[in-house]
Coordinates of C-alpha atoms and ligand atoms in Angstrom, one line a residue:
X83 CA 152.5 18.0 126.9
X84 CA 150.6 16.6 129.9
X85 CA 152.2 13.0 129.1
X86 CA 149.5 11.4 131.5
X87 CA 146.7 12.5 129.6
X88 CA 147.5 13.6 125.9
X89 CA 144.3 15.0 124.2
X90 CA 143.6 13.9 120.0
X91 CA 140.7 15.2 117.9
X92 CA 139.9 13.0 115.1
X93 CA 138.0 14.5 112.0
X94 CA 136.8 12.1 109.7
X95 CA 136.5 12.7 105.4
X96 CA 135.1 10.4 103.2
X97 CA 133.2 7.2 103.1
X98 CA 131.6 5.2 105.9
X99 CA 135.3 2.8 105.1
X100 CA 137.1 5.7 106.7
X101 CA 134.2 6.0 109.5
X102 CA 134.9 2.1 110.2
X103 CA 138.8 3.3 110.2
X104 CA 137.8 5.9 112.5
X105 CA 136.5 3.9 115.0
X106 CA 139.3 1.7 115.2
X107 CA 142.1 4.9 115.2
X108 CA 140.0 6.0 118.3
X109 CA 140.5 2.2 120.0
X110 CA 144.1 2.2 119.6
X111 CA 144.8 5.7 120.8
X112 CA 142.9 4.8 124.1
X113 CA 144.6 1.4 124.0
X114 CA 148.1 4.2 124.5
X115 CA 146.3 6.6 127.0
X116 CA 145.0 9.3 125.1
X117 CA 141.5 11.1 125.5
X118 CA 139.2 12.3 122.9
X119 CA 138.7 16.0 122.5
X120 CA 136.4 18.3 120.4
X121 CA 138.5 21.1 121.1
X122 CA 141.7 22.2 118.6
X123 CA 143.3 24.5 121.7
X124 CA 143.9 21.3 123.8
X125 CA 144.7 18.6 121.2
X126 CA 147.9 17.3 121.5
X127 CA 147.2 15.1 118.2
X128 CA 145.0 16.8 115.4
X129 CA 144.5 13.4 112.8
X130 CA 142.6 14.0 110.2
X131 CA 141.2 10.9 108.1
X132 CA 140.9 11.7 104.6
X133 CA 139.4 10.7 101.5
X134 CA 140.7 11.7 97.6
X135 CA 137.8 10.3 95.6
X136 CA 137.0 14.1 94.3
X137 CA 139.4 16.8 94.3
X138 CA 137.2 19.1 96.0
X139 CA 137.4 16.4 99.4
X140 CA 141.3 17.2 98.8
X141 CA 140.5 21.4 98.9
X142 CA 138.6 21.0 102.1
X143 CA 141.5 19.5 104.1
X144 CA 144.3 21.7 102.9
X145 CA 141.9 24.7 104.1
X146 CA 141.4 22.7 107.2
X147 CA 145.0 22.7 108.0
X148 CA 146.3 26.0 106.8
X149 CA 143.6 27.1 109.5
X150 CA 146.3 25.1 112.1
X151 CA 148.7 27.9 111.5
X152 CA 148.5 29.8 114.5
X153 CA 148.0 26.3 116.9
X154 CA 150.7 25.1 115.3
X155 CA 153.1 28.0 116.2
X156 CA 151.6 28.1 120.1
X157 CA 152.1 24.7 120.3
X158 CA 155.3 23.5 119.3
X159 CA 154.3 19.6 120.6
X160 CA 151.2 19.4 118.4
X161 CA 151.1 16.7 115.7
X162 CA 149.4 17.0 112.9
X163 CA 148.7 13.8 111.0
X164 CA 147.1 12.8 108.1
X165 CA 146.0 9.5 107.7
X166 CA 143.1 7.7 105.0
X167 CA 143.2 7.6 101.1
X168 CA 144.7 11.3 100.5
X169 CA 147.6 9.9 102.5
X170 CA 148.0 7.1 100.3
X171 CA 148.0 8.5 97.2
X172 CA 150.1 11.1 97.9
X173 CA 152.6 9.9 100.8
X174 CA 155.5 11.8 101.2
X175 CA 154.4 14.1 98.4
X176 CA 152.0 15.8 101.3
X177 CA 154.4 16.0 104.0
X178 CA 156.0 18.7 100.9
X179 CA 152.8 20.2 100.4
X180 CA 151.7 20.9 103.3
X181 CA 154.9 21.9 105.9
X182 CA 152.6 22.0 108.7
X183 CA 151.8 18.0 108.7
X184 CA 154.2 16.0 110.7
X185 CA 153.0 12.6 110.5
X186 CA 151.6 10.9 106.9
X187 CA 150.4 7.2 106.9
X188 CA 147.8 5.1 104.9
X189 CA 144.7 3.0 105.7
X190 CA 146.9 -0.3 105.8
X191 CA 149.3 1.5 108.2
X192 CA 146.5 2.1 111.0
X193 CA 148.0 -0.7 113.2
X194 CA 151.1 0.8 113.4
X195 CA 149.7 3.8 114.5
X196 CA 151.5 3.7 118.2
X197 CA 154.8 3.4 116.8
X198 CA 154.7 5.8 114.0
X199 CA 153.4 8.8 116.8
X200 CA 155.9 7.8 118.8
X201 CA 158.8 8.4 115.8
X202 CA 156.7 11.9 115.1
X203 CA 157.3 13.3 118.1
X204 CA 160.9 13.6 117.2
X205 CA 160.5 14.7 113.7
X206 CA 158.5 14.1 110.4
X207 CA 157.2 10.8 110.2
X208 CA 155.7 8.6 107.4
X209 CA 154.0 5.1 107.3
X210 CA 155.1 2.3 105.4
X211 CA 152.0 2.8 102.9
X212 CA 152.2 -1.2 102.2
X213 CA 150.7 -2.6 104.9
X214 CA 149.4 -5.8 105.8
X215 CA 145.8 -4.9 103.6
X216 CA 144.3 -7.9 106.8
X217 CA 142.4 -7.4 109.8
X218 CA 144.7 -7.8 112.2
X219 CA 144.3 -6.4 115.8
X220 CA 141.0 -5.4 114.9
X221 CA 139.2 -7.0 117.7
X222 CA 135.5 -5.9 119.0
X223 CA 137.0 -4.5 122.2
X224 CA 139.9 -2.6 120.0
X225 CA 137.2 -0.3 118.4
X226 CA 135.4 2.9 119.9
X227 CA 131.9 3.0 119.1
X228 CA 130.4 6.4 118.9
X229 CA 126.6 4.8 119.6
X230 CA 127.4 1.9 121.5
X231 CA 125.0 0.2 119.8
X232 CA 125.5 0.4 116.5
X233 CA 128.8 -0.5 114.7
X234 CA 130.8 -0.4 110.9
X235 CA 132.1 -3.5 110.2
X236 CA 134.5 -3.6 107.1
X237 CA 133.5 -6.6 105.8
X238 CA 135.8 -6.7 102.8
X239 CA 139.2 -4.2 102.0
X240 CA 140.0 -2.4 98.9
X241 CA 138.8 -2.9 95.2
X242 CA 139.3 -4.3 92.1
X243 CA 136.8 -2.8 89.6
X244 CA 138.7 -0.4 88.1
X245 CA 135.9 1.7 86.9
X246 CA 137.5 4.0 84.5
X247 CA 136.7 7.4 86.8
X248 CA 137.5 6.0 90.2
X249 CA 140.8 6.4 92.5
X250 CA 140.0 4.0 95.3
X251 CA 141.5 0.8 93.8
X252 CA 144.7 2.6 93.4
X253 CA 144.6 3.9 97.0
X254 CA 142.9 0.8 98.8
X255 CA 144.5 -2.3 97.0
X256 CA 142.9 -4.9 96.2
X257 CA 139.9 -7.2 97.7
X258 CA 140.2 -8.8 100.9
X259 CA 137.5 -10.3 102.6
X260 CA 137.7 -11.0 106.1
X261 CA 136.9 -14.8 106.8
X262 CA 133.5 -15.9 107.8
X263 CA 134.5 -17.7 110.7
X264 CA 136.3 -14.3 111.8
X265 CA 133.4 -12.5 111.4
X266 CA 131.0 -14.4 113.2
X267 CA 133.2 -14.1 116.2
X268 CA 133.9 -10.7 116.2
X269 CA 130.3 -10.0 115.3
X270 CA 129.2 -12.5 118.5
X271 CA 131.3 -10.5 120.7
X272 CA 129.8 -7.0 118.9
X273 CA 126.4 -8.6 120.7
X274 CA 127.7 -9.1 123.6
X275 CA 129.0 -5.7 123.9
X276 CA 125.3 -4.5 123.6
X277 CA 126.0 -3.6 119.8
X278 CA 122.3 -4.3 118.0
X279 CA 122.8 -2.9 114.8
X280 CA 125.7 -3.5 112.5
X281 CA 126.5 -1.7 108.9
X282 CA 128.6 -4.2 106.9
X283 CA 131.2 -2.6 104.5
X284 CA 133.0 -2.8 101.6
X285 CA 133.5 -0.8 98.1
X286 CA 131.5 -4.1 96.6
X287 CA 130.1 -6.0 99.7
X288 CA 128.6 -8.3 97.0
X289 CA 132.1 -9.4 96.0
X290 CA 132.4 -10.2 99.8
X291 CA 134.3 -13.9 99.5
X292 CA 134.9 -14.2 95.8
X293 CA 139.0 -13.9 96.9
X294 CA 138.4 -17.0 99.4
X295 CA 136.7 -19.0 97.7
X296 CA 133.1 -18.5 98.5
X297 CA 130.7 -18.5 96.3
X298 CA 127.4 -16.2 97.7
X299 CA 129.4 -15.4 100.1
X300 CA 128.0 -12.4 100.6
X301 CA 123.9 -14.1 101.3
X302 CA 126.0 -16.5 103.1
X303 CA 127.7 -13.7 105.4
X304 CA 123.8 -12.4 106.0
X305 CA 122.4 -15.8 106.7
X306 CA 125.2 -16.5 109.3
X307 CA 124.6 -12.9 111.1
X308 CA 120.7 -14.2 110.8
X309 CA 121.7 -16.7 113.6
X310 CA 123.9 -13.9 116.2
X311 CA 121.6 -12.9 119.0
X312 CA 121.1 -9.8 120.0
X313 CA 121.7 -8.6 116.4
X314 CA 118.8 -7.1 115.3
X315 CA 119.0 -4.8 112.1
X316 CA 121.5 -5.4 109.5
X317 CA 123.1 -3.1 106.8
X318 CA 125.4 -3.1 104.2
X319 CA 126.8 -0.6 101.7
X320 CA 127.7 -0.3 98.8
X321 CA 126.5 -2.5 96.6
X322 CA 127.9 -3.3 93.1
X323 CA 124.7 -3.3 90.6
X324 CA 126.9 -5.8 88.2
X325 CA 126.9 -8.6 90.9
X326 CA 124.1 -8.2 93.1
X327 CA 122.7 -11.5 91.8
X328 CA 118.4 -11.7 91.2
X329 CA 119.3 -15.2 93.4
X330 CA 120.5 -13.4 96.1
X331 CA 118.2 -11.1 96.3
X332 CA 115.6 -14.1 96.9
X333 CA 117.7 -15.5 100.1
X334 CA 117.9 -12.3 101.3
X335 CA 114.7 -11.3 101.1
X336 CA 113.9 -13.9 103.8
X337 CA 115.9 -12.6 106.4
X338 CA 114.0 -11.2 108.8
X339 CA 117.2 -8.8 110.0
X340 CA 118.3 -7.4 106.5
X341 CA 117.2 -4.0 106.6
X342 CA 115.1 -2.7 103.9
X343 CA 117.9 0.0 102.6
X344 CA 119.2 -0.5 98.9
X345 CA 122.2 1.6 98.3
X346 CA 122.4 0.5 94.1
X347 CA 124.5 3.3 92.9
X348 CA 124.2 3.5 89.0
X349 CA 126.6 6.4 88.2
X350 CA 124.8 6.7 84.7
X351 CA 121.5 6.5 82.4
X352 CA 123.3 5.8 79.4
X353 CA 125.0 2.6 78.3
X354 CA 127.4 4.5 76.2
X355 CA 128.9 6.1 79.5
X356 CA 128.0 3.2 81.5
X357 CA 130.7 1.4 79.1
X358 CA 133.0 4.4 78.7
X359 CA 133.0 4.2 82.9
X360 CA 133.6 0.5 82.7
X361 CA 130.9 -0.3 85.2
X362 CA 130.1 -3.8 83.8
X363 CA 125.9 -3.4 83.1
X364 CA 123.7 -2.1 80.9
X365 CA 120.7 0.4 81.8
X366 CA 118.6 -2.5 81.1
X367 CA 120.4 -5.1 83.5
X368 CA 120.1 -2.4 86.3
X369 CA 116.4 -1.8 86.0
X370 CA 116.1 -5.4 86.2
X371 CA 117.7 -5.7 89.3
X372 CA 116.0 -2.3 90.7
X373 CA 112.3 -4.3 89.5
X374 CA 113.6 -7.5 91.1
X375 CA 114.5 -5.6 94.3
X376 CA 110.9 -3.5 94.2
X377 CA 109.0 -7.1 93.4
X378 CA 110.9 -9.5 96.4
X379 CA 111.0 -6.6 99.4
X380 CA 108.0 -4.4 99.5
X381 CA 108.9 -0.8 101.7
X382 CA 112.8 -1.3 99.8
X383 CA 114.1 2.0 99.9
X384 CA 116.3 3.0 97.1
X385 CA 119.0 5.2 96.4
X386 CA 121.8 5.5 94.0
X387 CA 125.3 7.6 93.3
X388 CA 125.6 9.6 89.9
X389 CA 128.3 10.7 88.0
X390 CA 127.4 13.9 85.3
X391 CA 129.4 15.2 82.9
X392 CA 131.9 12.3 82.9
X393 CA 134.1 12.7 79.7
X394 CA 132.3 12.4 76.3
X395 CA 128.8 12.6 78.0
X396 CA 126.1 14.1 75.0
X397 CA 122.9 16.1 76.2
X398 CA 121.5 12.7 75.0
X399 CA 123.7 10.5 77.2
X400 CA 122.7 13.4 80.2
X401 CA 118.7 13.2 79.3
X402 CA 119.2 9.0 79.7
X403 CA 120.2 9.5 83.1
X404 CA 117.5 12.2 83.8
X405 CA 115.0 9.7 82.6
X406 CA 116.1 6.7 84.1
X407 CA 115.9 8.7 88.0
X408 CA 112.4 9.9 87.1
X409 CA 111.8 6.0 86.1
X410 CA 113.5 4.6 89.1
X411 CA 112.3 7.1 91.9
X412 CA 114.8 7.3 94.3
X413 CA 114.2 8.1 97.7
X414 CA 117.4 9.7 97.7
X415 CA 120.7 10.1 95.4
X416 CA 124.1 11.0 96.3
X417 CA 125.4 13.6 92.9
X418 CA 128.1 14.3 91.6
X419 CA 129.8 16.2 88.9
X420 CA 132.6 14.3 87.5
X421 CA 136.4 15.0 88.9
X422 CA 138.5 14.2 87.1
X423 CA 141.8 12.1 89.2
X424 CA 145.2 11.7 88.0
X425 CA 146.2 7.9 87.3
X426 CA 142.5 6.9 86.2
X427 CA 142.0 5.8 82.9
X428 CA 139.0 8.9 82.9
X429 CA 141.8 11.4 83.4
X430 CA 143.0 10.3 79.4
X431 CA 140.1 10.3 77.4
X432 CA 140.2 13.5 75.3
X433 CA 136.5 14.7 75.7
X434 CA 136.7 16.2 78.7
X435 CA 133.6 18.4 79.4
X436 CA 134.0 22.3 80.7
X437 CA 133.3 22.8 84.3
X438 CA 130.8 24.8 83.7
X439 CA 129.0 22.4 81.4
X440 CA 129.2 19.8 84.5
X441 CA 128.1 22.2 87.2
X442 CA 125.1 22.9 85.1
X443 CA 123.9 19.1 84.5
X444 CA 124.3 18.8 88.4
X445 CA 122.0 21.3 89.2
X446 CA 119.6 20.3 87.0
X447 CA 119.7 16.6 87.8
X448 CA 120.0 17.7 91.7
X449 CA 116.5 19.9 90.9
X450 CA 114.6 16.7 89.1
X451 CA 115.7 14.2 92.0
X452 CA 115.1 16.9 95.1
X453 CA 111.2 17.2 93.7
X454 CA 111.0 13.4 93.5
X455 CA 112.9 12.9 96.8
X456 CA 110.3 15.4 98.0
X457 CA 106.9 13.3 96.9
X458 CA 108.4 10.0 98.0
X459 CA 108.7 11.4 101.7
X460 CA 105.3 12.9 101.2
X461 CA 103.9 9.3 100.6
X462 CA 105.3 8.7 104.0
X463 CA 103.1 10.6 105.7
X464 CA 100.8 9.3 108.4
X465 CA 102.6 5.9 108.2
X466 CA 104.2 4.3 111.6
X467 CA 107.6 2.6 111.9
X468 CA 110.0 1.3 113.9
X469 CA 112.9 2.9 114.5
X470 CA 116.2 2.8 116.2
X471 CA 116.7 5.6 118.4
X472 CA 120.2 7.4 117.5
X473 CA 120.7 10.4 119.5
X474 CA 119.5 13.6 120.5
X475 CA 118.3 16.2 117.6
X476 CA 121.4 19.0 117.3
X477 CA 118.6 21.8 116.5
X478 CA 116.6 21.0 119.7
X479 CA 117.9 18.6 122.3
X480 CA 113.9 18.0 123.8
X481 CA 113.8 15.9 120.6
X482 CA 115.6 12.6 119.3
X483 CA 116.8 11.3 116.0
X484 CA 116.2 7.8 115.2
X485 CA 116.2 5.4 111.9
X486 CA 114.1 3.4 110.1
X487 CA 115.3 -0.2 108.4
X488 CA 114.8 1.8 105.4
X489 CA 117.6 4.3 106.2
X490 CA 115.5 7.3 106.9
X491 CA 116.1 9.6 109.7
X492 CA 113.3 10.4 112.0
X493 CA 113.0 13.4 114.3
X494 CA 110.3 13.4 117.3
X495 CA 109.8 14.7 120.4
X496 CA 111.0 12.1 123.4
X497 CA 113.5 11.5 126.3
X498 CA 117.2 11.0 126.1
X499 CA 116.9 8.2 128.0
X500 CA 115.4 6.3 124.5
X501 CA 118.5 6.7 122.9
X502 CA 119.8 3.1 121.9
X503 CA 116.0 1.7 122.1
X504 CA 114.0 0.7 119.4
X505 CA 110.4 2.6 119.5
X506 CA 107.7 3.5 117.3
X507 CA 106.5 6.5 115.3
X508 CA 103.9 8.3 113.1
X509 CA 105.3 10.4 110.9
X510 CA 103.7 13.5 111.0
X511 CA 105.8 16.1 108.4
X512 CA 108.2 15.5 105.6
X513 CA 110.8 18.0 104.4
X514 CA 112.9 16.7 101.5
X515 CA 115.2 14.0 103.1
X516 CA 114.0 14.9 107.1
X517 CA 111.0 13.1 108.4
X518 CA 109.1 14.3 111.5
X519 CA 107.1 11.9 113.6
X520 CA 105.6 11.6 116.8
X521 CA 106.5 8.6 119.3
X522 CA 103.8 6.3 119.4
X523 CA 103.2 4.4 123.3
X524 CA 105.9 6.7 125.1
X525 CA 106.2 4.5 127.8
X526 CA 107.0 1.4 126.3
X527 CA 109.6 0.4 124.2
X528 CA 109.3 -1.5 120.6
Ligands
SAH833 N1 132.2 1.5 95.5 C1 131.1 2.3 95.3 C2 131.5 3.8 95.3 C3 132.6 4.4 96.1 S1 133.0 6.1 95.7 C4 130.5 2.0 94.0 O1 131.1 1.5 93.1 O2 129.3 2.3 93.9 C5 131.5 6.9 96.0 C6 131.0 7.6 94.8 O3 131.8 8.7 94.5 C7 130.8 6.8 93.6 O4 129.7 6.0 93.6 C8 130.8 7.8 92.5 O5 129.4 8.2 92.3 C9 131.6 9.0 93.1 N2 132.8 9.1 92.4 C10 133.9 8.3 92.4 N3 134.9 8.8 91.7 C11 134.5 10.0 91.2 C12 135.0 11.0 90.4 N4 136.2 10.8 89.8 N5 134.3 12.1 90.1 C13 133.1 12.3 90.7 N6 132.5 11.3 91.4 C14 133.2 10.2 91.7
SF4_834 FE1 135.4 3.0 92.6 FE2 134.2 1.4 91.0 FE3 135.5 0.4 93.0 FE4 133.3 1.7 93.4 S1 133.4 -0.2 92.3 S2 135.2 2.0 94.5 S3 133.3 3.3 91.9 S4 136.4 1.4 91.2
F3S835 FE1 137.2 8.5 99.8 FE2 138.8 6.6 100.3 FE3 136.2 6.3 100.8 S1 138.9 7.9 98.6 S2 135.3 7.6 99.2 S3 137.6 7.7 101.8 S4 137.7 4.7 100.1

């Protein structure tokens, strides 16, 4: 190994809390000299961040690192680590399954990360898989940003719904929410590092406080970022449709840097599966809050997370949740068949549906929301926004990618030189989720 210099290529699996992860496994490798690398022939480190929530996340890595095989065997320095919520949950039960990995830890264990590659260069190596479950160490100079201008902040660690399907409070502990005076430093120094837009985080940012005593804490979280200069767009994900107050949603609406992006995942239509899943709302408390939402923040985008063919789900309890996305009209929907994970409460119930059955509500609920995903970006049409410009387009590098406040990804013609700026477009063509626009005043900047 070229000890000045050792290469690692990070691939990241999962949710934007292992993306926030990600960025601070990059910091702490540079922090011990290494460089990033795209390329698998001249990694030293191979770490792959990985997520468990569905089984067939779980299939992709293992292909991923059968394909080492032949790296491994030219190679005999490489490490191969695992590290996010597959780690967890399976610990040293991995390093059996798969012979190749040498080094295993969890997401509490990413401060330790120095230490633990320094044991796996002499043999097999696990983390402690307890952790401390804080922030500490994670400092706004102690995370690589990919944009430098846009950064994940976890806002609040772990979970502690329980909802009946789900494997993330077993693997992430509990809540902890980072304290608000904690925040509003790191976020001030975020600023000062030229960051403008920040994506809070958290498995239920609206529980954000409720473990330190604060109550709102979450609108009070967003009222103090309201006050950071240079901040200029907020996000946050995901939010829990049970305690997303109508109160809240008021406050919030008056904050001019709250981005217009509602992330309300519903999982179901039905209140017989939304009790089976434990979720804590009815269908009718949900529409409620979507009306409440549509009534206080006018150009709110909305999208949602669904669950089919969870255990004991009837073609009526299916058609419910058919209905309620035709009623709702999503811009977009993340879908799901349901997975079933050891441990969960789900993985007992004794009406467990075929996988065929699943697979075959999927498609049709992916075919209902595609058409409406489809009409709400035709609305769209001829309509100018504001957008943050991301990066260049991977399909044709004369044109740019950029975002709206409401989430949506815009693709025009323009100069790399934009990237990081905040312009305006027309948008000119819509596919089903991809927008196409045309840069409004090229010379200037929004
Ligand atoms: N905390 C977020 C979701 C995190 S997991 C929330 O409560 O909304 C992301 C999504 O994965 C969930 O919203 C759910 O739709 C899906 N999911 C979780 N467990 C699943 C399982 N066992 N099978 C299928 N989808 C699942
Ligand atoms: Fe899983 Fe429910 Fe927690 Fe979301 S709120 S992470 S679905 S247990
Ligand atoms: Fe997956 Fe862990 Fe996120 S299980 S969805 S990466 S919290």
């Amino acid at each position: 190994m070229n000890k000045s210099h050792p290469k690692f290529l990070l691939t990241t699996f999962g949710c934007q809390m292992n993306q926030a992860d990600s960025q601070r496994l990059r910091g702490l490798l540079a922090s011990i000299g290494y460089a990033e690398t795209e390329n698998e022939e001249e990694a030293d480190l191979i770490l792959f961040n990985t997520c468990c929530v569905r089984q067939h996340a779980e299939q992709r890595l293992i292909g991923r690192i059968q394909s080492l095989i032949n790296h491994k065997k030219r190679n005999s320095h490489l490490i191969i680590g695992v590290s996010g919520c597959m780690a967890q949950n399976m610990q040293a039960e991995l390093l059996e399954a798969l012979p190749l990995v040498d080094l295993v830890f969890g997401p509490n264990d990413i401060e330790e990360l120095p230490l633990l590659l320094q044991r796996a260069a002499n043999g097999k190596t696990l983390g402690s898989f307890i952790g401390k479950g804080a922030f500490d160490g994670d400092s706004a100079d102690g995370i690589v940003l990919s944009r430098p201008f846009s950064a994940m902040i976890n806002i609040i660690r772990g979970c502690t719904n329980f909802c009946s399907y789900c494997i993330v409070p077993y693997v992430r502990g509990p809540e902890i929410s980072r304290p608000l005076s904690e925040l509003k430093n790191y976020i001030s120094d975020l600023a000062a590092r030229g960051v403008s837009e920040v994506t809070l985080l958290g498995q239920n940012v609206n529980a954000y406080g409720r473990d330190i005593g604060l109550e709102e804490g979450f609108t009070q979280l967003l009222e103090m970022i309201e006050g950071i200069d240079g901040i200029k767009w907020v996000r946050f994900m995901t939010s829990h449709p049970r305690d997303f107050s109508l109160a809240s949603i008021k406050r919030i609406a008056q904050l001019k840097k709250v981005c217009e992006q509602y992330h309300l995942p519903v999982q179901s239509g039905s209140n017989h599966i939304l009790e089976l899943m434990k979720r804590g709302y009815s269908r009718e408390m949900y529409v409620e809050l979507i009306d409440a939402v549509r009534e206080n923040i006018p150009g709110a985008s909305l999208s949602t997370d669904i669950i089919c063919g969870f255990p004991g789900e009837r073609e009526q309890d299916f058609a419910d949740t058919l209905e309620l996305v035709q009623k709702v009209r999503y811009e977009s929907a993340f879908m799901y068949y349901y997975s079933l994970r050891n441990g969960t409460e789900a993985a007992k119930m004794t009406e467990q549906l075929s996988e065929n059955e699943k697979k075959a509500r999927l498609a049709k609920l992916i075919e209902v929301q595609n058409l409406i995903s489809l009409e709400e970006s035709r609305k769209l049409i001829g309509q100018e926004y504001e957008l943050l410009t991301e990066s260049a387009a991977a399909r044709d590098q004369s044109h740019l990618v950029g975002k709206t406040r409401s989430g949506r990804s815009v693709d025009f013609p323009g100069d790399k030189s934009l990237i990081g700026s905040y312009v305006k477009v027309r948008i000119e063509k819509a596919r089903n989720w991809t927008l196409s626009g045309t840069l409004l005043n090229p010379g200037e900047k929004a």
